[in-house]
């Protein structure tokens, strides 16, 4: 049984054909290898039509890491994509939500899982995000980990950023997915904040400043 289901919602379009490869290469290099990958693709271009993508999947397969890939032309939004991915996982006790353009160091998954396992009441644990795109601006950003902390001590959180967030599968089964799937329909953002707040109602949420993405 895999310990972690790594879930990646994406839109693999021709204009950004190489983006999805970033997190997959990083996953192939993780020190903790007991995980499976689940990808839901709403893009207009089949990722497997890209030779580079097939090579990366072969690399993962050589390390016994299973890649489950679903492509659909129906664009329902990231909230619905998360619900679909969670419904598709097997019996992994942890789910790592990972953005399709995230770059994480080799010890990121091991650190997140080790901390979560040591905290029986933890519902989610997230890493710290560093924005590499100088043109991207965040307005009214409530994420406390969108900057580098000098203190590496864990931070108690009540809302998380699913760019790199490890969630307990048991906690995800108890949230109201009908709320999350409304976001795209209503033209709103912030489904990850809603999801983590629902988890935080019954579990603890933590941030690890030394787990960079």
Tab-separated table of C-alpha atoms in Angstrom:
chain	number	residue	atom	x	y	z
A	1	UNK	CA	0.000	0.000	0.000
A	2	UNK	CA	1.263	3.468	-0.844
A	3	UNK	CA	1.599	5.840	2.077
A	4	UNK	CA	0.734	9.011	0.149
A	5	UNK	CA	-1.503	9.864	-2.804
A	6	UNK	CA	0.056	12.820	-4.616
A	7	UNK	CA	-2.832	14.610	-6.352
A	8	UNK	CA	-2.130	17.139	-9.108
A	9	UNK	CA	-4.963	19.015	-10.854
A	10	UNK	CA	-3.728	20.532	-14.110
A	11	UNK	CA	-4.593	22.058	-17.482
A	12	UNK	CA	-1.908	20.775	-19.818
A	13	UNK	CA	-2.165	23.210	-22.715
A	14	UNK	CA	0.050	23.512	-25.774
A	15	UNK	CA	1.301	26.934	-24.770
A	16	UNK	CA	2.675	25.587	-21.467
A	17	UNK	CA	3.467	22.023	-22.451
A	18	UNK	CA	6.419	21.626	-20.080
A	19	UNK	CA	4.912	22.866	-16.812
A	20	UNK	CA	3.645	19.529	-15.512
A	21	UNK	CA	7.114	18.016	-15.739
A	22	UNK	CA	8.460	20.204	-12.913
A	23	UNK	CA	6.684	18.506	-9.989
A	24	UNK	CA	6.999	15.044	-11.556
A	25	UNK	CA	10.789	15.246	-11.808
A	26	UNK	CA	10.900	16.494	-8.213
A	27	UNK	CA	8.732	13.572	-7.114
A	28	UNK	CA	11.075	11.108	-8.821
A	29	UNK	CA	13.893	12.511	-6.659
A	30	UNK	CA	12.081	12.314	-3.311
A	31	UNK	CA	13.839	10.456	-0.507
A	32	UNK	CA	10.451	9.021	0.514
A	33	UNK	CA	9.296	6.911	-2.441
A	34	UNK	CA	6.220	5.210	-0.971
A	35	UNK	CA	3.586	7.142	-2.894
A	36	UNK	CA	1.387	7.070	-5.981
A	37	UNK	CA	0.584	9.972	-8.303
A	38	UNK	CA	-2.904	10.977	-9.464
A	39	UNK	CA	-3.291	13.595	-12.212
A	40	UNK	CA	-6.546	15.104	-13.524
A	41	UNK	CA	-5.922	17.053	-16.716
A	42	UNK	CA	-8.481	19.545	-18.077
A	43	UNK	CA	-6.108	20.814	-20.768
A	44	UNK	CA	-6.450	20.793	-24.530
A	45	UNK	CA	-3.305	18.722	-25.091
A	46	UNK	CA	-2.687	15.112	-24.053
A	47	UNK	CA	0.395	15.127	-21.829
A	48	UNK	CA	1.414	11.688	-23.099
A	49	UNK	CA	1.779	13.181	-26.576
A	50	UNK	CA	4.859	14.996	-25.236
A	51	UNK	CA	8.015	12.811	-25.371
A	52	UNK	CA	9.492	14.527	-22.313
A	53	UNK	CA	6.404	13.683	-20.247
A	54	UNK	CA	6.576	10.011	-21.273
A	55	UNK	CA	10.253	9.865	-20.279
A	56	UNK	CA	9.463	11.280	-16.837
A	57	UNK	CA	6.643	8.758	-16.351
A	58	UNK	CA	9.067	5.978	-17.331
A	59	UNK	CA	11.541	7.317	-14.764
A	60	UNK	CA	8.859	7.177	-12.077
A	61	UNK	CA	7.857	3.659	-13.163
A	62	UNK	CA	11.465	2.525	-12.850
A	63	UNK	CA	11.231	3.534	-9.189
A	64	UNK	CA	7.927	1.681	-8.746
A	65	UNK	CA	5.950	4.926	-8.517
A	66	UNK	CA	2.541	4.529	-10.157
A	67	UNK	CA	1.168	7.418	-12.242
A	68	UNK	CA	-2.617	7.534	-12.728
A	69	UNK	CA	-3.570	10.030	-15.430
A	70	UNK	CA	-7.050	11.142	-16.486
A	71	UNK	CA	-7.700	13.667	-19.214
A	72	UNK	CA	-11.007	15.405	-19.794
A	73	UNK	CA	-12.080	18.310	-21.986
A	74	UNK	CA	-14.761	19.238	-19.460
A	75	UNK	CA	-13.472	22.172	-17.443
A	76	UNK	CA	-15.167	22.107	-14.054
A	77	UNK	CA	-12.608	24.030	-12.036
A	78	UNK	CA	-10.013	23.090	-9.465
A	79	UNK	CA	-12.531	22.396	-6.676
A	80	UNK	CA	-14.258	19.724	-8.762
A	81	UNK	CA	-10.848	18.426	-9.869
A	82	UNK	CA	-9.817	17.937	-6.243
A	83	UNK	CA	-13.048	16.081	-5.488
A	84	UNK	CA	-12.516	13.807	-8.502
A	85	UNK	CA	-8.905	13.093	-7.586
A	86	UNK	CA	-9.784	12.303	-3.990
A	87	UNK	CA	-12.540	9.942	-5.133
A	88	UNK	CA	-10.014	8.145	-7.352
A	89	UNK	CA	-7.327	7.423	-4.766
A	90	UNK	CA	-7.047	3.968	-3.262
A	91	UNK	CA	-6.366	3.452	0.435
A	92	UNK	CA	-3.518	5.924	0.974
A	93	UNK	CA	-3.831	7.519	4.444
A	94	UNK	CA	-2.301	10.820	3.292
A	95	UNK	CA	-2.986	13.069	0.301
A	96	UNK	CA	-0.417	15.570	-0.951
A	97	UNK	CA	-2.065	18.353	-2.934
A	98	UNK	CA	0.574	19.676	-5.315
A	99	UNK	CA	0.357	22.441	-7.916
A	100	UNK	CA	1.392	21.536	-11.441
A	101	UNK	CA	4.225	24.090	-11.430
A	102	UNK	CA	5.701	23.392	-7.997
A	103	UNK	CA	9.376	22.622	-7.507
A	104	UNK	CA	10.076	20.877	-4.197
A	105	UNK	CA	13.370	19.635	-2.707
A	106	UNK	CA	14.056	15.884	-2.351
A	107	UNK	CA	13.288	15.815	1.384
A	108	UNK	CA	9.991	17.744	1.226
A	109	UNK	CA	7.598	14.784	1.270
A	110	UNK	CA	9.567	12.941	3.943
A	111	UNK	CA	9.510	15.986	6.235
A	112	UNK	CA	5.790	16.584	5.777
A	113	UNK	CA	4.874	12.940	6.435
A	114	UNK	CA	7.218	12.584	9.416
A	115	UNK	CA	5.741	15.652	11.112
A	116	UNK	CA	2.143	14.642	10.325
A	117	UNK	CA	2.674	11.104	11.643
A	118	UNK	CA	4.084	12.529	14.879
A	119	UNK	CA	0.985	14.708	15.376
A	120	UNK	CA	-2.074	12.420	15.769
A	121	UNK	CA	-4.438	15.427	15.690
A	122	UNK	CA	-2.969	16.966	12.539
A	123	UNK	CA	-5.373	17.320	9.631
A	124	UNK	CA	-3.027	19.093	7.257
A	125	UNK	CA	0.597	20.188	7.077
A	126	UNK	CA	1.849	22.590	4.441
A	127	UNK	CA	5.182	23.771	3.182
A	128	UNK	CA	6.419	27.316	2.614
A	129	UNK	CA	6.016	28.762	-0.880
A	130	UNK	CA	8.559	31.000	-2.595
A	131	UNK	CA	7.256	32.819	-5.667
A	132	UNK	CA	9.815	32.673	-8.489
A	133	UNK	CA	7.718	34.588	-11.015
A	134	UNK	CA	8.514	38.313	-10.537
A	135	UNK	CA	5.399	39.294	-12.503
A	136	UNK	CA	2.948	37.461	-10.262
A	137	UNK	CA	1.409	39.648	-7.579
A	138	UNK	CA	-0.607	38.503	-4.570
A	139	UNK	CA	-3.308	40.802	-3.217
A	140	UNK	CA	-4.581	40.448	0.338
A	141	UNK	CA	-2.507	37.309	0.776
A	142	UNK	CA	-3.463	35.595	4.039
A	143	UNK	CA	-0.949	32.775	3.681
A	144	UNK	CA	1.552	33.161	6.524
A	145	UNK	CA	4.079	30.964	4.746
A	146	UNK	CA	4.438	32.934	1.510
A	147	UNK	CA	7.771	34.195	2.700
A	148	UNK	CA	10.962	32.784	4.205
A	149	UNK	CA	10.993	32.461	8.002
A	150	UNK	CA	14.228	32.714	9.934
A	151	UNK	CA	12.692	30.499	12.622
A	152	UNK	CA	12.231	26.942	11.240
A	153	UNK	CA	9.833	25.950	14.049
A	154	UNK	CA	6.403	24.651	12.962
A	155	UNK	CA	3.629	27.249	12.800
A	156	UNK	CA	0.023	26.573	13.856
A	157	UNK	CA	-2.348	27.326	10.964
A	158	UNK	CA	-6.114	27.331	10.389
A	159	UNK	CA	-6.047	27.694	6.610
A	160	UNK	CA	-3.647	26.259	4.081
A	161	UNK	CA	-2.329	26.704	0.568
A	162	UNK	CA	-2.751	23.590	-1.564
A	163	UNK	CA	0.276	24.480	-3.685
A	164	UNK	CA	2.042	21.997	-1.393
A	165	UNK	CA	-0.195	20.659	1.358
A	166	UNK	CA	-0.330	17.222	2.978
A	167	UNK	CA	-3.837	16.363	4.195
A	168	UNK	CA	-5.125	13.417	6.192
A	169	UNK	CA	-7.442	11.306	4.011
A	170	UNK	CA	-9.726	10.706	6.988
A	171	UNK	CA	-10.174	14.470	7.357
A	172	UNK	CA	-10.888	14.946	3.654
A	173	UNK	CA	-13.711	12.400	3.871
A	174	UNK	CA	-15.495	14.612	6.397
A	175	UNK	CA	-15.494	17.924	4.515
A	176	UNK	CA	-18.399	19.244	2.432
A	177	UNK	CA	-17.203	18.864	-1.150
A	178	UNK	CA	-20.377	20.482	-2.484
A	179	UNK	CA	-19.068	23.799	-1.149
A	180	UNK	CA	-15.687	23.465	-2.860
A	181	UNK	CA	-17.158	22.551	-6.222
A	182	UNK	CA	-19.242	25.759	-6.217
A	183	UNK	CA	-16.210	28.012	-6.458
A	184	UNK	CA	-15.594	27.702	-10.172
A	185	UNK	CA	-19.301	27.900	-10.929
A	186	UNK	CA	-19.616	31.145	-9.001
A	187	UNK	CA	-16.375	32.610	-10.358
A	188	UNK	CA	-14.653	32.615	-6.967
A	189	UNK	CA	-11.189	31.635	-5.802
A	190	UNK	CA	-10.036	30.275	-2.469
A	191	UNK	CA	-11.366	26.729	-2.491
A	192	UNK	CA	-8.165	25.641	-0.752
A	193	UNK	CA	-8.810	28.042	2.135
A	194	UNK	CA	-12.347	26.662	2.506
A	195	UNK	CA	-11.088	23.077	2.429
A	196	UNK	CA	-8.448	23.695	5.067
A	197	UNK	CA	-10.873	25.613	7.290
A	198	UNK	CA	-13.270	22.655	7.185
A	199	UNK	CA	-10.423	20.368	8.203
A	200	UNK	CA	-9.277	22.780	10.932
A	201	UNK	CA	-12.752	22.623	12.506
A	202	UNK	CA	-11.903	19.113	13.749
A	203	UNK	CA	-8.138	18.719	13.297
A	204	UNK	CA	-4.962	20.716	13.722
A	205	UNK	CA	-3.286	22.534	10.857
A	206	UNK	CA	0.468	23.160	10.700
A	207	UNK	CA	3.001	24.884	8.502
A	208	UNK	CA	6.643	23.875	8.154
A	209	UNK	CA	8.775	26.897	7.124
A	210	UNK	CA	11.765	24.708	6.251
A	211	UNK	CA	9.814	22.696	3.646
A	212	UNK	CA	10.229	24.997	0.648
A	213	UNK	CA	8.385	24.885	-2.642
